[in-house]
Tab-separated table of C-alpha atoms in Angstrom:
chain	number	residue	atom	x	y	z
A	1	THR	CA	-0.051	-0.186	0.668
A	2	LEU	CA	2.760	2.198	0.889
A	3	PHE	CA	4.344	1.322	-2.222
A	4	LEU	CA	1.692	2.359	-4.752
A	5	THR	CA	1.231	5.095	-2.977
A	6	ALA	CA	4.326	6.652	-3.088
A	7	ARG	CA	4.028	5.663	-6.401
A	8	LYS	CA	1.430	7.757	-7.759
A	9	TYR	CA	2.364	11.230	-5.947
A	10	LEU	CA	6.395	10.475	-6.389
A	11	GLY	CA	7.183	8.038	-9.535
A	12	PHE	CA	8.460	4.530	-9.591
A	13	LEU	CA	12.092	5.570	-8.583
A	14	SER	CA	11.246	7.666	-5.711
A	15	SER	CA	8.534	5.217	-4.552
A	16	VAL	CA	11.473	2.439	-3.881
A	17	LYS	CA	12.910	5.041	-2.325
A	18	VAL	CA	10.347	5.540	0.784
A	19	LEU	CA	10.180	1.945	0.923
A	20	ALA	CA	13.536	0.960	1.635
A	21	HIS	CA	13.169	4.213	4.091
A	22	TYR	CA	10.451	2.988	5.880
A	23	LYS	CA	10.639	-0.542	5.817
A	24	LYS	CA	11.858	-0.680	9.685
A	25	ARG	CA	9.591	1.634	10.752
A	26	ILE	CA	6.731	-0.868	9.020
A	27	ALA	CA	7.742	-3.579	11.033
A	28	HIS	CA	8.084	-1.223	13.962
A	29	LYS	CA	4.352	-0.295	13.439
A	30	VAL	CA	2.567	-3.440	12.795
A	31	SER	CA	4.273	-4.982	15.902
A	32	PHE	CA	2.712	-1.989	17.822
A	33	GLU	CA	-1.064	-2.472	16.604
A	34	PHE	CA	-0.774	-6.358	17.534
A	35	TYR	CA	-0.133	-6.145	20.794
A	36	LEU	CA	-1.782	-2.880	21.604
A	37	ASN	CA	-4.894	-4.780	19.520
A	38	TYR	CA	-4.287	-8.124	21.831
A	39	LEU	CA	-4.096	-5.957	25.427
A	40	LEU	CA	-6.991	-3.822	24.549
A	41	ARG	CA	-9.417	-6.863	23.977
A	42	HIS	CA	-8.055	-8.601	27.004
A	43	LEU	CA	-7.761	-6.000	29.381
A	44	LYS	CA	-11.164	-4.339	28.252
A	45	PRO	CA	-10.156	-1.039	29.615
A	46	LYS	CA	-12.440	2.015	29.805
A	47	ARG	CA	-10.011	4.571	29.235
A	48	PHE	CA	-6.829	4.919	27.263
A	49	TYR	CA	-4.500	7.415	28.082
A	50	THR	CA	-1.435	7.818	25.506
A	51	GLY	CA	1.292	11.028	25.148
A	52	ASN	CA	1.081	10.694	21.405
A	53	LYS	CA	-0.803	13.415	19.864
A	54	GLU	CA	-0.602	12.479	15.683
A	55	ASP	CA	2.260	9.955	15.479
A	56	ARG	CA	1.233	6.582	12.967
A	57	PHE	CA	1.504	5.199	16.664
A	58	ALA	CA	-1.351	7.515	18.066
A	59	LEU	CA	-3.357	6.856	14.263
A	60	ILE	CA	-3.180	3.025	15.807
A	61	GLU	CA	-4.419	3.829	18.988
A	62	LYS	CA	-7.066	6.170	17.816
A	63	ARG	CA	-8.617	3.353	15.410
A	64	LEU	CA	-8.112	0.480	17.920
A	65	CYS	CA	-9.725	2.485	20.099
A	66	ASN	CA	-12.694	3.361	17.980
A	67	GLU	CA	-13.317	-0.120	17.355
A	68	ASN	CA	-13.136	-0.758	21.095
A	69	ARG	CA	-15.238	1.797	22.293
A	70	ILE	CA	-12.491	2.902	24.969
A	71	LYS	CA	-12.239	6.745	25.874
A	72	THR	CA	-8.904	7.598	24.679
A	73	VAL	CA	-7.789	10.414	26.771
A	74	CYS	CA	-4.563	12.347	25.399
A	75	ILE	CA	-1.927	14.463	27.928
A	76	PRO	CA	0.336	15.389	24.644
A	77	HIS	CA	4.579	14.661	24.988
A	78	GLY	CA	5.477	17.712	23.329
A	79	LEU	CA	4.019	20.853	22.050
A	80	GLU	CA	0.733	20.973	19.985
A	81	TYR	CA	1.024	22.131	16.222
A	82	ALA	CA	-0.864	25.123	14.726
A	83	PHE	CA	-2.041	23.035	11.588
A	84	LYS	CA	-4.192	20.437	11.431
A	85	MET	CA	-3.436	16.959	10.821
A	86	PRO	CA	-5.046	15.140	7.588
A	87	ALA	CA	-6.152	12.223	10.219
A	88	GLY	CA	-6.464	14.344	13.043
A	89	LEU	CA	-5.471	14.201	16.294
A	90	VAL	CA	-5.535	10.913	19.149
A	91	GLY	CA	-7.958	11.877	21.889
A	92	ASN	CA	-11.749	12.052	22.558
A	93	VAL	CA	-10.201	14.169	25.750
A	94	PHE	CA	-6.963	15.983	24.718
A	95	TYR	CA	-5.353	18.232	27.822
A	96	CYS	CA	-3.921	21.516	26.498
A	97	ASN	CA	-0.823	23.280	27.620
A	98	SER	CA	-2.030	26.014	27.534
A	99	GLN	CA	-5.091	28.100	27.557
A	100	TYR	CA	-4.348	30.368	24.042
A	101	ALA	CA	-3.499	26.214	22.658
A	102	LYS	CA	-6.763	25.169	23.760
A	103	ASP	CA	-8.841	28.009	22.053
A	104	TYR	CA	-6.939	27.642	19.159
A	105	LEU	CA	-7.357	24.248	18.636
A	106	GLU	CA	-11.009	24.019	19.419
A	107	LYS	CA	-11.581	26.234	16.034
A	108	LEU	CA	-9.418	23.924	14.325
A	109	TYR	CA	-10.818	20.719	14.301
A	110	ASP	CA	-14.782	22.499	15.112
A	111	GLY	CA	-15.294	20.269	18.224
A	112	LYS	CA	-15.006	16.975	16.624
A	113	ILE	CA	-12.389	16.743	20.432
A	114	GLU	CA	-13.129	17.686	23.575
A	115	PHE	CA	-9.580	20.015	24.715
A	116	VAL	CA	-8.898	21.368	28.392
A	117	PHE	CA	-6.826	23.372	30.085
A	118	ASP	CA	-6.215	22.599	33.463
A	119	ARG	CA	-3.321	24.715	35.020
A	120	SER	CA	-3.731	22.221	38.240
A	121	ILE	CA	-2.836	19.161	35.686
A	122	VAL	CA	-0.134	21.456	33.762
A	123	SER	CA	1.398	21.996	36.300
A	124	GLN	CA	1.599	18.086	38.110
A	125	MET	CA	3.405	17.445	34.264
A	126	PHE	CA	5.816	20.474	34.166
A	127	SER	CA	6.304	21.016	38.327
A	128	ARG	CA	9.865	18.999	38.925
A	129	HIS	CA	9.105	20.091	42.645
A	130	VAL	CA	12.304	21.093	43.401
A	131	LYS	CA	12.752	23.312	46.609
A	132	THR	CA	15.813	25.771	46.385
A	133	GLN	CA	16.562	28.808	47.985
A	134	LYS	CA	19.313	30.213	45.534
A	135	GLU	CA	19.982	32.812	43.807
A	136	LYS	CA	18.797	32.599	40.340
A	137	GLN	CA	20.872	32.501	37.727
A	138	ILE	CA	20.877	32.122	33.774
A	139	ILE	CA	20.802	29.187	32.626
A	140	PHE	CA	20.405	28.249	28.653
A	141	PHE	CA	19.023	24.978	27.129
A	142	PRO	CA	19.829	24.126	23.533
A	143	GLU	CA	18.132	22.270	20.822
A	144	SER	CA	19.223	18.859	19.724
A	145	ARG	CA	18.592	20.498	15.535
A	146	GLU	CA	20.753	23.462	14.392
A	147	TRP	CA	23.368	23.918	16.803
A	148	GLU	CA	24.735	26.631	14.775
A	149	LYS	CA	21.845	28.583	16.238
A	150	ASN	CA	22.545	27.393	19.919
A	151	LEU	CA	26.860	28.305	19.355
A	152	ALA	CA	25.704	31.982	18.073
A	153	ILE	CA	23.724	32.473	21.207
A	154	ILE	CA	26.315	30.889	23.233
A	155	GLN	CA	29.122	33.566	21.659
A	156	PHE	CA	26.639	36.276	21.705
A	157	LEU	CA	26.702	35.367	26.194
A	158	LYS	CA	30.209	35.121	26.020
A	159	THR	CA	31.217	38.296	24.142
A	160	GLN	CA	28.908	40.109	26.806
A	161	LYS	CA	30.613	38.279	29.409
A	162	VAL	CA	27.298	37.342	30.941
A	163	SER	CA	27.719	34.387	33.520
A	164	PHE	CA	25.578	31.955	32.868
A	165	TYR	CA	24.948	27.737	32.540
A	166	VAL	CA	24.176	25.393	29.327
A	167	LYS	CA	22.034	22.284	29.949
A	168	LEU	CA	22.721	20.529	26.549
A	169	HIS	CA	19.646	18.574	25.244
A	170	ILE	CA	20.336	14.752	25.790
A	171	LYS	CA	20.663	14.234	21.913
A	172	ASP	CA	23.543	17.322	21.564
A	173	SER	CA	27.603	17.252	22.415
A	174	LEU	CA	29.682	19.450	24.055
A	175	ASP	CA	31.799	19.496	20.996
A	176	HIS	CA	29.575	21.306	19.034
A	177	TYR	CA	30.235	24.750	21.574
A	178	ARG	CA	34.216	24.224	22.180
A	179	PRO	CA	36.350	26.424	22.839
A	180	PHE	CA	33.731	29.139	23.840
A	181	ILE	CA	32.198	26.499	26.924
A	182	ASP	CA	33.682	23.751	28.938
A	183	GLU	CA	32.570	20.914	31.251
A	184	SER	CA	32.626	23.345	33.902
A	185	THR	CA	29.610	25.606	32.001
A	186	LEU	CA	27.461	22.408	32.082
A	187	ILE	CA	25.126	21.736	34.561
A	188	ASN	CA	23.330	17.934	34.410
A	189	ASP	CA	20.766	18.111	37.035
A	190	PHE	CA	17.691	19.131	34.356
A	191	ASP	CA	15.605	19.737	37.944
A	192	ASP	CA	18.097	22.379	39.338
A	193	ALA	CA	18.353	23.714	36.464
A	194	ILE	CA	14.591	24.486	35.140
A	195	SER	CA	13.856	25.621	38.797
A	196	ASN	CA	14.625	28.996	40.058
A	197	SER	CA	16.599	30.027	37.128
A	198	ILE	CA	15.926	32.831	34.131
A	199	CYS	CA	15.626	29.954	31.006
A	200	LEU	CA	16.905	30.809	27.733
A	201	ALA	CA	16.045	28.581	24.820
A	202	ARG	CA	14.758	29.439	21.389
A	203	LYS	CA	11.315	27.769	21.362
A	204	SER	CA	11.032	24.925	23.212
A	205	THR	CA	8.819	23.132	26.234
A	206	VAL	CA	11.644	23.946	28.253
A	207	LEU	CA	9.729	27.749	28.191
A	208	LEU	CA	6.384	26.020	29.606
A	209	GLU	CA	8.337	24.094	32.167
A	210	ALA	CA	9.967	27.270	33.514
A	211	ILE	CA	6.495	28.841	34.258
A	212	TYR	CA	5.922	25.787	36.473
A	213	ASN	CA	9.039	25.430	37.700
A	214	HIS	CA	9.524	29.352	39.478
A	215	SER	CA	12.188	30.539	36.362
A	216	ILE	CA	11.641	33.281	33.803
A	217	PRO	CA	11.704	31.734	30.663
A	218	ILE	CA	12.973	33.925	27.789
A	219	ALA	CA	12.388	32.651	24.207
A	220	VAL	CA	15.589	33.845	22.194
A	221	LEU	CA	13.984	34.755	18.669
A	222	VAL	CA	16.995	36.017	16.768
A	223	ASP	CA	16.304	33.764	13.984
A	224	ASN	CA	13.949	34.248	11.457
A	225	LYS	CA	12.828	30.631	11.193
A	226	ASP	CA	12.680	29.685	14.582
A	227	ARG	CA	10.564	33.159	14.964
A	228	ALA	CA	8.370	31.634	12.276
A	229	TYR	CA	7.941	27.904	14.383
A	230	PHE	CA	7.096	30.042	17.506
A	231	GLU	CA	4.841	32.275	16.312
A	232	PHE	CA	2.809	30.401	13.872
A	233	MET	CA	4.190	26.377	14.424
A	234	PHE	CA	3.477	25.804	19.005
A	235	PRO	CA	0.063	28.005	19.681
A	236	ALA	CA	0.989	26.521	23.120
A	237	LEU	CA	4.643	29.210	23.537
A	238	ASN	CA	1.568	31.633	22.861
A	239	ASP	CA	1.790	32.087	26.855
A	240	GLU	CA	1.933	36.081	28.744
A	241	SER	CA	4.653	34.355	31.053
A	242	ILE	CA	7.192	33.635	28.278
A	243	ARG	CA	8.979	36.624	27.846
A	244	LYS	CA	10.680	37.615	23.762
A	245	VAL	CA	13.558	38.719	22.459
A	246	TYR	CA	13.800	39.312	18.522
A	247	SER	CA	17.184	40.674	18.796
A	248	PHE	CA	20.765	40.028	20.816
A	249	GLU	CA	20.343	44.118	21.613
A	250	GLU	CA	16.916	42.979	22.879
A	251	LEU	CA	18.317	40.140	25.287
A	252	GLN	CA	21.157	42.215	26.157
A	253	SER	CA	18.864	44.682	27.852
A	254	LEU	CA	16.360	42.292	29.502
A	255	LEU	CA	19.248	40.268	31.324
A	256	LYS	CA	20.967	43.601	32.656
A	257	GLY	CA	17.522	44.848	33.579
């Protein structure tokens, strides 16, 4: 089915490449579907909770739960997207990361899903429950993709002689940022980094997490692509608690203030 669909839209040669790329993913998808179907039919739960939003596993969960008349509740892993998914989102009930995201998605999906924003639930999702009396430190949270953009921010902070620490993404590497920072600049404990800090990030869930951990989130949007993603791709980030800077000059002014 995948081959025929790809050939229809992409041509024969490209469809072969598509199949080569997806062959392992197909096996993974089929295995997931088989065992989930087995569990649902034998356990017969009244509710099914998932963190998947719109990927292939989410769509399997959605279809199988519908077939078995099981109510689905989505507590999403990651940020909601601002564009309408061809197959929709998973969940009869979908918990949103902000009030703006709830209002936005309700209009986008025409009432087919019950979207909920509950601050107490979001707080439980994001709060690390760390009680600290430390003085607020500046922590930069680089993203795993496009590390060159992270490097530009680090270089700016260094040239301005700003005292800061870096919490690397698990898929990132310190080697990307040498010789501007070394091991002494890193903070390894995420709970400590996100709590009672001034949190700098580009367009990340970290900005929302900071709100619920007594931190000050600052979105550094000096790159046009980052700015577009922040403003048009992730509605949950449209939160008044997140401060936004669109140039290094603005960042410098905010940090000095």
